[in-house]
CSV table of C-alpha atoms and ligand atoms in Angstrom, one decimal:
chain,number,residue,atom,x,y,z
U,1,MET,CA,129.1,115.2,154.5
U,2,PHE,CA,127.6,114.6,157.9
U,3,THR,CA,128.7,113.7,161.4
U,4,SER,CA,127.5,110.4,162.8
U,5,ILE,CA,126.8,109.9,166.5
U,6,ILE,CA,126.4,106.3,167.5
U,7,LEU,CA,124.8,105.5,170.9
U,8,ALA,CA,126.6,102.7,172.5
U,9,ALA,CA,126.7,103.4,176.2
U,10,GLY,CA,124.1,100.9,177.3
U,11,MET,CA,124.8,97.8,179.4
U,12,GLY,CA,122.8,95.2,177.4
U,13,THR,CA,121.6,93.4,180.5
U,14,ARG,CA,119.6,90.8,178.5
U,15,MET,CA,122.8,89.5,176.8
U,16,LYS,CA,123.7,88.1,180.2
U,17,SER,CA,127.3,88.7,179.4
U,18,GLU,CA,130.6,90.0,180.8
U,19,LYS,CA,131.1,91.7,177.5
U,20,PRO,CA,129.5,95.0,176.6
U,21,LYS,CA,126.6,94.4,174.2
U,22,VAL,CA,128.0,96.4,171.3
U,23,LEU,CA,131.1,94.2,171.2
U,24,HIS,CA,129.2,91.0,170.6
U,25,ARG,CA,129.8,89.9,167.0
U,26,VAL,CA,127.7,89.3,164.0
U,27,CYS,CA,129.6,87.5,161.2
U,28,GLY,CA,132.9,88.2,162.9
U,29,LYS,CA,132.4,92.0,163.4
U,30,PRO,CA,131.3,93.8,166.6
U,31,LEU,CA,127.7,95.1,166.4
U,32,CYS,CA,128.8,98.7,166.7
U,33,ALA,CA,131.5,98.3,164.1
U,34,TRP,CA,128.8,97.4,161.5
U,35,VAL,CA,127.1,100.7,162.3
U,36,ILE,CA,130.4,102.6,162.2
U,37,ASP,CA,131.2,101.1,158.8
U,38,ALA,CA,127.8,101.7,157.4
U,39,SER,CA,128.1,105.4,158.4
U,40,LYS,CA,131.4,105.7,156.8
U,41,LYS,CA,130.3,104.0,153.6
U,42,ALA,CA,127.3,106.4,153.5
U,43,GLY,CA,129.8,109.3,153.6
U,44,ALA,CA,130.1,110.4,157.2
U,45,GLY,CA,132.9,112.8,157.8
U,46,GLU,CA,133.2,112.3,161.5
U,47,VAL,CA,131.9,109.3,163.4
U,48,VAL,CA,131.7,109.5,167.2
U,49,SER,CA,130.5,106.7,169.5
U,50,VAL,CA,129.0,107.5,172.9
U,51,ILE,CA,130.3,104.9,175.3
U,52,GLY,CA,129.7,104.2,178.9
U,53,HIS,CA,129.4,100.7,180.2
U,54,LYS,CA,132.9,99.1,180.1
U,55,ALA,CA,134.0,102.1,178.0
U,56,GLU,CA,137.6,101.1,178.0
U,57,LEU,CA,136.9,97.7,176.6
U,58,VAL,CA,134.9,99.2,173.8
U,59,ARG,CA,137.5,101.8,173.1
U,60,GLY,CA,140.2,99.2,173.2
U,61,GLU,CA,138.5,96.9,170.7
U,62,LEU,CA,137.4,99.6,168.2
U,63,GLY,CA,140.7,101.4,168.4
U,64,ASN,CA,140.7,104.2,165.8
U,65,ALA,CA,137.6,103.1,164.0
U,66,CYS,CA,135.9,106.3,165.3
U,67,GLU,CA,136.0,109.0,168.0
U,68,PHE,CA,134.7,108.4,171.5
U,69,VAL,CA,132.8,110.4,174.1
U,70,LEU,CA,132.0,109.1,177.5
U,71,GLN,CA,128.5,109.1,179.0
U,72,ALA,CA,129.4,108.3,182.6
U,73,GLU,CA,125.8,107.8,183.7
U,74,GLN,CA,123.1,106.6,181.4
U,75,LYS,CA,120.3,109.2,181.7
U,76,GLY,CA,118.6,108.5,178.4
U,77,THR,CA,119.1,108.7,174.6
U,78,GLY,CA,118.9,112.6,174.7
U,79,HIS,CA,121.5,112.8,177.4
U,80,ALA,CA,123.7,110.4,175.4
U,81,VAL,CA,123.6,112.7,172.4
U,82,MET,CA,124.4,115.7,174.6
U,83,GLN,CA,127.7,114.2,175.5
U,84,ALA,CA,128.7,114.6,171.8
U,85,GLY,CA,128.0,118.3,172.0
U,86,GLU,CA,131.4,119.4,170.8
U,87,TYR,CA,131.0,117.3,167.7
U,88,ILE,CA,127.6,118.7,167.0
U,89,LYS,CA,128.9,122.2,167.3
U,90,ARG,CA,131.6,121.6,164.6
U,91,ALA,CA,129.5,119.3,162.4
U,92,ASP,CA,129.3,120.1,158.8
U,93,GLY,CA,125.6,120.8,158.4
U,94,TYR,CA,124.0,117.5,159.4
U,95,VAL,CA,124.1,115.0,162.2
U,96,VAL,CA,123.0,111.4,161.9
U,97,VAL,CA,122.2,109.6,165.1
U,98,LEU,CA,122.4,105.8,165.1
U,99,ASN,CA,122.3,102.9,167.6
U,100,GLY,CA,125.3,100.8,168.3
U,101,ASP,CA,123.1,97.6,168.5
U,102,THR,CA,121.5,97.7,165.0
U,103,PRO,CA,124.1,96.1,162.8
U,104,LEU,CA,121.7,95.5,159.9
U,105,ILE,CA,121.3,99.2,159.0
U,106,THR,CA,122.8,99.8,155.5
U,107,ALA,CA,124.8,102.6,154.1
U,108,GLU,CA,122.2,102.9,151.3
U,109,THR,CA,119.5,103.6,153.8
U,110,ILE,CA,121.5,106.2,155.7
U,111,LYS,CA,122.4,107.9,152.5
U,112,ALA,CA,118.8,107.9,151.2
U,113,ALA,CA,117.6,109.2,154.6
U,114,VAL,CA,120.1,112.1,154.4
U,115,GLU,CA,118.9,112.9,150.9
U,116,TYR,CA,115.3,112.8,151.9
U,117,HIS,CA,116.0,115.1,154.8
U,118,LYS,CA,117.7,117.6,152.5
U,119,GLU,CA,115.1,117.5,149.7
U,120,ASN,CA,112.3,118.0,152.2
U,121,GLY,CA,114.0,120.9,153.9
U,122,ASN,CA,113.6,119.2,157.3
U,123,PHE,CA,115.3,120.1,160.5
U,124,ALA,CA,114.8,116.7,161.9
U,125,THR,CA,114.0,113.4,160.1
U,126,VAL,CA,113.3,110.3,162.0
U,127,LEU,CA,113.9,106.9,160.3
U,128,THR,CA,110.8,104.7,160.8
U,129,ALA,CA,109.5,101.3,159.9
U,130,VAL,CA,106.1,99.8,159.9
U,131,LEU,CA,106.0,96.6,162.0
U,132,PRO,CA,103.2,94.1,162.4
U,133,ASP,CA,104.1,94.0,166.2
U,134,ALA,CA,105.2,97.4,167.4
U,135,ALA,CA,105.5,96.5,171.0
U,136,GLY,CA,108.4,98.0,172.9
U,137,TYR,CA,109.1,100.7,170.3
U,138,GLY,CA,108.4,104.4,170.3
U,139,ARG,CA,105.4,105.1,168.1
U,140,ILE,CA,105.2,107.8,165.4
U,141,VAL,CA,102.2,110.1,165.9
U,142,ARG,CA,101.1,111.8,162.8
U,143,ALA,CA,98.4,114.5,162.2
U,144,ASN,CA,95.4,113.9,159.9
U,145,ASP,CA,97.4,115.4,157.0
U,146,GLY,CA,100.1,112.8,157.5
U,147,SER,CA,102.7,115.2,159.0
U,148,VAL,CA,104.7,114.0,161.9
U,149,LEU,CA,103.7,115.4,165.3
U,150,LYS,CA,105.8,113.6,167.8
U,151,ILE,CA,107.2,110.2,169.1
U,152,VAL,CA,105.7,108.6,172.1
U,153,GLU,CA,107.4,105.9,174.0
U,154,GLN,CA,105.5,102.6,174.7
U,155,LYS,CA,105.6,103.4,178.4
U,156,ASP,CA,104.1,106.9,177.9
U,157,ALA,CA,101.6,105.9,175.1
U,158,SER,CA,97.8,106.0,175.4
U,159,GLU,CA,95.8,102.9,174.4
U,160,GLU,CA,95.1,104.5,171.1
U,161,GLU,CA,98.7,105.4,170.4
U,162,LYS,CA,99.7,101.8,171.2
U,163,LEU,CA,97.8,100.7,168.1
U,164,ILE,CA,100.1,102.7,165.8
U,165,LYS,CA,102.3,100.3,163.7
U,166,GLU,CA,104.8,102.9,162.5
U,167,VAL,CA,107.8,102.9,164.9
U,168,ASN,CA,110.8,104.9,165.7
U,169,SER,CA,114.0,103.1,164.6
U,170,GLY,CA,116.0,105.2,167.0
U,171,MET,CA,117.9,106.6,164.0
U,172,TYR,CA,117.6,110.2,162.9
U,173,VAL,CA,119.0,112.9,160.6
U,174,PHE,CA,119.2,116.4,162.2
U,175,ASP,CA,120.2,119.8,161.1
U,176,ALA,CA,123.2,120.3,163.5
U,177,GLU,CA,122.3,123.7,164.8
U,178,SER,CA,118.7,122.7,165.4
U,179,LEU,CA,119.8,119.5,167.2
U,180,ALA,CA,122.0,121.6,169.6
U,181,TYR,CA,119.1,124.0,170.2
U,182,ALA,CA,116.6,121.1,170.9
U,183,LEU,CA,119.0,119.3,173.2
U,184,GLY,CA,119.2,122.4,175.3
U,185,LYS,CA,115.5,122.3,175.9
U,186,LEU,CA,115.2,118.7,176.9
U,187,THR,CA,113.8,117.8,180.3
U,188,PRO,CA,113.3,114.4,181.9
U,189,ASN,CA,109.6,114.7,182.3
U,190,ASN,CA,108.4,111.2,181.4
U,191,ALA,CA,107.7,107.7,182.7
U,192,GLN,CA,111.4,106.8,182.9
U,193,GLY,CA,112.7,110.1,184.2
U,194,GLU,CA,115.2,110.2,181.3
U,195,TYR,CA,116.2,112.7,178.7
U,196,TYR,CA,114.5,111.4,175.6
U,197,LEU,CA,116.1,112.2,172.3
U,198,THR,CA,112.6,111.6,170.8
U,199,ASP,CA,111.4,114.8,172.4
U,200,THR,CA,113.6,116.9,170.2
U,201,LEU,CA,111.1,116.4,167.4
U,202,GLU,CA,108.3,118.1,169.2
U,203,ILE,CA,110.6,120.8,170.5
U,204,LEU,CA,111.7,121.7,166.9
U,205,LEU,CA,108.1,121.6,165.6
U,206,ALA,CA,107.0,124.0,168.4
U,207,ALA,CA,109.9,126.3,167.3
U,208,GLY,CA,108.3,126.3,163.8
U,209,LYS,CA,110.9,124.0,162.2
U,210,LYS,CA,109.8,121.3,159.7
U,211,ILE,CA,110.2,117.7,160.8
U,212,GLY,CA,109.5,114.5,158.9
U,213,ALA,CA,109.9,110.8,158.8
U,214,TYR,CA,111.7,108.5,156.3
U,215,ILE,CA,110.1,105.1,156.2
U,216,ILE,CA,112.6,102.3,155.8
U,217,ALA,CA,111.2,99.7,153.3
U,218,ASP,CA,113.0,96.7,154.8
U,219,SER,CA,112.1,96.7,158.5
U,220,ASP,CA,114.9,94.2,159.2
U,221,GLU,CA,117.3,97.1,159.0
U,222,ILE,CA,116.1,98.5,162.3
U,223,ARG,CA,116.4,95.2,164.3
U,224,GLY,CA,118.0,96.0,167.5
U,225,ILE,CA,119.8,93.3,169.4
U,226,ASN,CA,119.0,92.8,173.1
U,227,ASP,CA,119.6,89.1,173.7
U,228,ARG,CA,121.3,86.1,172.1
U,229,VAL,CA,118.1,85.1,170.2
U,230,GLN,CA,118.0,88.4,168.5
U,231,LEU,CA,121.8,88.2,167.9
U,232,ASN,CA,121.2,84.9,166.0
U,233,GLU,CA,118.3,86.4,164.1
U,234,ALA,CA,120.4,89.3,162.9
U,235,GLU,CA,123.3,87.1,162.1
U,236,THR,CA,121.1,84.8,160.0
U,237,ILE,CA,120.0,87.9,157.9
U,238,MET,CA,123.6,89.2,157.7
U,239,ARG,CA,124.9,85.7,156.7
U,240,ARG,CA,122.3,85.6,153.9
U,241,ARG,CA,123.4,89.0,152.7
U,242,ILE,CA,127.0,88.1,152.7
U,243,ASN,CA,126.5,84.8,151.0
U,244,GLU,CA,124.2,86.2,148.4
U,245,ASN,CA,126.7,88.9,147.7
U,246,HIS,CA,129.4,86.3,147.0
U,247,MET,CA,127.0,84.3,144.8
U,248,ARG,CA,126.2,87.4,142.8
U,249,ASN,CA,129.9,87.9,142.3
U,250,GLY,CA,130.2,84.4,140.7
U,251,VAL,CA,130.8,82.1,143.7
U,252,THR,CA,128.8,78.9,143.9
U,253,ILE,CA,127.7,78.1,147.4
U,254,ARG,CA,126.1,74.7,148.1
U,255,ILE,CA,123.5,74.7,150.8
U,256,PRO,CA,124.2,78.3,151.7
U,257,GLU,CA,122.2,78.2,155.0
U,258,SER,CA,125.0,75.9,156.3
U,259,VAL,CA,127.9,78.1,155.2
U,260,TYR,CA,129.3,80.7,157.6
U,261,ILE,CA,131.3,83.5,155.9
U,262,GLU,CA,132.4,86.4,158.0
U,263,ASP,CA,132.7,90.0,157.0
U,264,GLY,CA,135.9,90.8,155.1
U,265,VAL,CA,136.3,87.6,153.1
U,266,GLU,CA,137.3,87.7,149.4
U,267,ILE,CA,136.4,84.9,147.0
U,268,GLY,CA,137.1,84.7,143.3
U,269,ALA,CA,134.7,83.8,140.6
U,270,ASP,CA,134.0,80.1,139.8
U,271,THR,CA,135.1,79.0,143.2
U,272,GLU,CA,132.8,76.5,144.9
U,273,ILE,CA,132.0,76.5,148.6
U,274,CYS,CA,130.6,73.2,149.8
U,275,PRO,CA,128.3,72.7,152.8
U,276,ASN,CA,129.3,73.4,156.4
U,277,VAL,CA,132.3,75.6,155.5
U,278,THR,CA,133.5,78.4,157.8
U,279,LEU,CA,135.5,81.2,156.3
U,280,LYS,CA,136.7,83.7,158.9
U,281,SER,CA,137.6,87.4,158.4
U,282,GLY,CA,140.8,88.1,156.5
U,283,THR,CA,140.5,85.0,154.3
U,284,ARG,CA,141.1,85.5,150.6
U,285,ILE,CA,140.4,82.8,148.1
U,286,GLY,CA,141.2,83.0,144.4
U,287,ARG,CA,139.3,81.8,141.3
U,288,ASN,CA,138.2,78.4,140.5
U,289,CYS,CA,138.9,76.8,143.8
U,290,THR,CA,136.9,74.2,145.7
U,291,ILE,CA,136.5,74.6,149.4
U,292,GLY,CA,135.2,71.2,150.5
U,293,THR,CA,132.7,70.2,153.1
U,294,GLY,CA,133.6,71.0,156.7
U,295,SER,CA,136.7,73.2,156.0
U,296,VAL,CA,137.6,76.0,158.3
U,297,LEU,CA,139.8,78.8,156.9
U,298,ASP,CA,140.9,81.7,159.1
U,299,LYS,CA,143.1,84.4,157.6
U,300,ALA,CA,144.0,82.0,154.9
U,301,VAL,CA,145.2,83.2,151.5
U,302,ILE,CA,144.4,80.7,148.8
U,303,HIS,CA,145.5,81.3,145.2
U,304,ASP,CA,143.7,80.1,142.0
U,305,ASN,CA,142.7,76.5,141.2
U,306,VAL,CA,143.2,75.1,144.7
U,307,ASP,CA,141.2,72.2,146.0
U,308,ILE,CA,140.7,72.0,149.7
U,309,LEU,CA,138.8,69.1,151.2
U,310,SER,CA,137.6,69.0,154.8
U,311,SER,CA,140.7,70.8,156.2
U,312,VAL,CA,141.7,73.5,158.5
U,313,ILE,CA,144.0,76.4,157.4
U,314,LEU,CA,145.0,79.1,159.8
U,315,ASP,CA,146.9,82.2,159.0
U,316,SER,CA,148.8,80.6,156.0
U,317,GLU,CA,149.2,81.0,152.3
U,318,VAL,CA,148.5,78.2,149.7
U,319,ASP,CA,149.6,78.8,146.1
U,320,SER,CA,147.8,77.8,142.9
U,321,GLU,CA,147.0,74.3,141.6
U,322,THR,CA,147.6,72.8,145.1
U,323,HIS,CA,145.5,70.1,146.7
U,324,VAL,CA,144.9,70.1,150.4
U,325,GLY,CA,143.1,67.4,152.4
U,326,PRO,CA,141.1,65.6,153.3
U,327,PHE,CA,141.7,66.2,157.0
U,328,ALA,CA,144.8,68.3,156.7
U,329,TYR,CA,145.7,70.9,159.3
U,330,ILE,CA,147.8,73.8,158.2
U,331,ARG,CA,148.7,75.9,161.3
U,332,PRO,CA,149.8,79.5,161.4
U,333,ASN,CA,152.7,80.9,159.4
U,334,CYS,CA,153.0,78.3,156.6
U,335,ARG,CA,153.6,79.0,152.9
U,336,VAL,CA,152.7,76.2,150.6
U,337,GLY,CA,153.8,76.5,147.0
U,338,LYS,CA,152.2,75.7,143.6
U,339,ASP,CA,151.1,72.2,142.6
U,340,VAL,CA,151.8,70.8,146.1
U,341,LYS,CA,149.9,67.9,147.6
U,342,VAL,CA,149.1,68.1,151.3
U,343,GLY,CA,147.2,64.9,151.8
U,344,ASP,CA,145.2,63.3,154.6
U,345,PHE,CA,146.2,63.7,158.2
U,346,VAL,CA,149.1,66.0,157.3
U,347,GLU,CA,149.9,68.7,159.8
U,348,LEU,CA,152.1,71.7,158.9
U,349,LYS,CA,153.3,74.5,161.2
U,350,ASN,CA,155.5,77.5,160.7
U,351,SER,CA,157.0,75.9,157.5
U,352,THR,CA,157.5,76.6,153.8
U,353,ILE,CA,156.8,73.9,151.2
U,354,ASP,CA,158.1,74.7,147.8
U,355,ASP,CA,156.4,73.9,144.4
U,356,SER,CA,155.4,70.4,143.4
U,357,THR,CA,156.3,68.7,146.7
U,358,LYS,CA,154.1,65.8,147.7
U,359,ILE,CA,153.2,65.1,151.3
U,360,SER,CA,150.5,62.5,150.8
U,361,HIS,CA,149.7,61.2,154.2
U,362,LEU,CA,150.1,61.0,158.0
U,363,THR,CA,153.0,63.5,158.3
U,364,TYR,CA,153.9,66.3,160.7
U,365,ILE,CA,156.2,69.1,159.4
U,366,GLY,CA,157.0,71.9,161.9
U,367,ASP,CA,159.5,74.7,161.7
U,368,THR,CA,161.0,73.3,158.4
U,369,ASP,CA,161.8,74.7,155.0
U,370,VAL,CA,161.1,72.2,152.3
U,371,GLY,CA,162.4,72.6,148.7
U,372,LYS,CA,160.8,71.8,145.4
U,373,SER,CA,159.5,68.3,144.3
U,374,VAL,CA,160.3,66.6,147.5
U,375,ASN,CA,158.5,63.4,148.2
U,376,PHE,CA,157.5,62.5,151.7
U,377,GLY,CA,156.7,58.9,152.5
U,378,CYS,CA,153.8,58.1,154.8
U,379,GLY,CA,154.4,58.9,158.5
U,380,THR,CA,157.3,61.3,158.3
U,381,VAL,CA,157.8,63.4,161.5
U,382,THR,CA,160.0,66.4,162.0
U,383,VAL,CA,161.1,66.1,165.7
U,384,ASN,CA,161.3,69.9,166.2
U,385,TYR,CA,160.9,70.1,170.0
U,386,ASP,CA,163.2,68.8,172.7
U,387,GLY,CA,160.9,69.8,175.5
U,388,LYS,CA,162.6,73.2,175.9
U,389,LYS,CA,163.4,74.6,172.5
U,390,LYS,CA,162.2,74.4,169.0
U,391,TYR,CA,164.6,73.9,166.1
U,392,ARG,CA,164.4,74.4,162.3
U,393,SER,CA,165.3,72.0,159.6
U,394,THR,CA,165.7,72.2,155.8
U,395,ILE,CA,165.0,69.7,153.2
U,396,GLY,CA,166.6,70.3,149.7
U,397,ASP,CA,164.9,70.0,146.3
U,398,HIS,CA,164.1,66.6,145.0
U,399,ALA,CA,164.8,64.8,148.2
U,400,PHE,CA,163.0,61.5,148.8
U,401,ILE,CA,162.0,60.8,152.4
U,402,GLY,CA,161.2,57.2,153.0
U,403,CYS,CA,158.1,56.2,155.0
U,404,ASN,CA,158.2,56.5,158.8
U,405,THR,CA,161.2,58.8,158.9
U,406,ASN,CA,162.0,60.9,162.0
U,407,LEU,CA,164.0,64.1,161.2
U,408,VAL,CA,165.5,65.2,164.5
U,409,SER,CA,165.9,69.0,164.2
U,410,PRO,CA,168.0,70.9,163.5
U,411,VAL,CA,169.0,68.8,160.5
U,412,ASN,CA,169.6,69.6,156.9
U,413,VAL,CA,168.7,67.1,154.2
U,414,GLY,CA,170.7,67.8,151.0
U,415,GLU,CA,169.2,68.2,147.5
U,416,GLY,CA,168.4,64.9,145.9
U,417,ALA,CA,169.1,62.9,149.0
U,418,TYR,CA,167.3,59.6,149.7
U,419,ILE,CA,166.3,58.5,153.2
U,420,ALA,CA,165.6,54.8,153.8
U,421,ALA,CA,162.2,54.1,155.3
U,422,GLY,CA,162.2,53.9,159.1
U,423,SER,CA,165.3,56.1,159.6
U,424,THR,CA,165.8,58.4,162.5
U,425,ILE,CA,168.0,61.2,161.0
U,426,THR,CA,170.0,63.1,163.5
U,427,ASP,CA,172.9,64.3,161.3
U,428,ASP,CA,172.9,66.4,158.1
U,429,ILE,CA,172.7,64.5,154.8
U,430,PRO,CA,174.9,65.7,151.9
U,431,ALA,CA,173.3,66.1,148.5
U,432,ASP,CA,172.7,63.0,146.3
U,433,THR,CA,173.4,60.4,149.0
U,434,LEU,CA,171.4,57.6,150.5
U,435,SER,CA,171.0,57.7,154.3
U,436,ILE,CA,170.0,54.7,156.3
U,437,ALA,CA,169.6,55.2,160.0
U,438,ARG,CA,168.0,52.1,161.5
U,439,ALA,CA,169.1,48.8,163.0
U,440,ARG,CA,169.6,46.0,160.5
U,441,GLN,CA,166.9,43.3,160.5
U,442,VAL,CA,167.7,40.0,162.0
U,443,ASN,CA,165.6,36.8,161.3
U,444,LYS,CA,166.2,34.1,163.9
U,445,HIS,CA,165.5,30.4,163.9
U,446,VAL,CA,163.7,29.5,167.1
U,447,SER,CA,163.0,26.2,168.8
U,448,ASP,CA,159.7,24.3,168.7
U,449,GLU,CA,159.5,24.7,172.5
U,450,TRP,CA,159.8,28.5,172.1
U,451,LEU,CA,157.0,28.5,169.4
U,452,GLU,CA,154.8,26.4,171.6
U,453,SER,CA,155.3,28.6,174.6
U,454,LYS,CA,154.2,31.6,172.5
U,455,ARG,CA,151.1,29.9,170.9
U,456,LYS,CA,149.6,28.4,174.0
T,1,UD1,C1,114.7,104.1,171.9
T,1,UD1,C2,113.7,105.1,171.5
T,1,UD1,C3,112.5,104.5,170.9
T,1,UD1,C4,112.8,103.6,169.7
T,1,UD1,C5,113.9,102.6,170.1
T,1,UD1,C6,114.4,101.9,168.9
T,1,UD1,C7,114.1,107.0,173.1
T,1,UD1,C8,113.6,107.7,174.3
T,1,UD1,N1,113.4,105.9,172.6
T,1,UD1,O1,114.1,103.3,172.9
T,1,UD1,O2,111.6,105.5,170.5
T,1,UD1,O3,111.7,103.0,169.2
T,1,UD1,O4,115.0,103.3,170.8
T,1,UD1,O5,115.3,100.9,169.3
T,1,UD1,O6,115.1,107.4,172.5
T,1,UD1,N2,121.8,104.7,175.2
T,1,UD1,C9,122.9,105.3,175.6
T,1,UD1,N3,122.8,106.1,176.7
T,1,UD1,C10,121.6,106.2,177.4
T,1,UD1,C11,120.5,105.5,177.0
T,1,UD1,C12,120.6,104.7,175.8
T,1,UD1,O7,124.0,105.3,175.0
T,1,UD1,O8,121.6,106.9,178.4
T,1,UD1,C13,121.9,103.9,174.0
T,1,UD1,C14,121.7,102.4,174.2
T,1,UD1,O9,122.9,101.8,174.5
T,1,UD1,C15,121.1,101.9,172.9
T,1,UD1,C16,120.4,103.2,172.4
T,1,UD1,O10,120.9,104.3,173.1
T,1,UD1,O11,122.1,101.6,171.9
T,1,UD1,C17,118.9,103.1,172.6
T,1,UD1,O12,118.6,103.0,174.0
T,1,UD1,P1,117.5,102.1,174.6
T,1,UD1,O13,117.5,102.3,176.1
T,1,UD1,O14,117.6,100.8,174.1
T,1,UD1,O15,116.2,102.9,174.0
T,1,UD1,P2,114.8,102.2,173.9
T,1,UD1,O16,114.1,102.2,175.2
T,1,UD1,O17,114.9,101.0,173.1
T,2,CA,CA1,116.5,99.4,172.6
């Protein structure tokens, strides 16, 4: 067990945003939430975020994902960690320091670094990576025997030190007591006048304590996000990770570069995801489904063997063997049963559709409970809103709704009722009756003069 301290007080000026940087999202999840989750997955006991810029917004969005401490003024990374002093004091042996803007760090790497730290009997272990272009990062200065001596910031580095390709990821494992000791000795004697966390390594070494470096093989994991270009780069990597994970679990993804799947989506084996699909957090899809090109699913729960073609489903459930689309729009709070057809240009809202009902085309159903095996003709509309209030209607099992019917809610259509095409239904229909609610057709003979006047 270890305590994780996540530095997230910075402003993120280069994002050019009203929103604090760590709340920007990668694959649907705030940057710092990725880091919090990786910490927890790696076995962190306590996780504490150091917040400052727009602290209340950050706290509000993260809720109880972690503990918070406030760094009112940003006086450097060392100063940020000092704010978590209370947590360091009560830490169970080790403290891991991470950055809130490096979402690609994995639980496996954090775990491996903690193991490395323990096995080597280190008091501080810095996580490093070797980069072809180290510009901007602190450099790892090693002695001839390879042991770590210190970290120098770009701004404080000599020309020779600037040639070093091994960089500080900004992530560390510390022995808790040693960290507290070293923080007590920090001074802001550097180019930026800040308390550098990096200086703790030298301080510990001078006190005769062993320090070391754990080199992260995949340098992508240390990518920090400072602007929207880097946000996209990180998201591209994260998207690939997520998609490959689904593919390894038995999901076919066609043209995966075009498919955007957020964190926290479940997909069953043998389901096929077609190009240009968006699956947002909270969506769960069963086995052997097809999610057709261009579909957008947000908090949708889809059971097995469902076909969805170029459709939008929000916050709704679709049971097995059902077909949706093309171009259907299922709005929040719908429950669609088994073996249902929701065809082209059908919109559903806040409605339940029971098993084997067919709504093949051009229909709006809002605030309505529909029974089993109902057949909707083309162009049915539930008239659920009178400009002030919304009303609910019910349609019984096996009802047959003729084309171009208006159902003026609230209205109840009985089981097995028939509605003639073109009817505007304003009164309840008893079971097993035929309802016709339209003017009778009249064919009139007209004079030649009348026809001529029309055809001129
Ligand atoms: C830091 C490291 C550098 C390393 C780099 C990796 C120091 C002195 N330097 O530099 O060696 O290569 O990270 O990305 O530590 N923060 C606070 N409060 C502060 C200052 C910073 O919470 O007072 C947070 C920032 O929000 C950010 C993180 O700490 O999440 C890193 O701070 P930043 O200013 O970006 O440090 P760098 O200059 O990049
Ligand atoms: Ca940085």
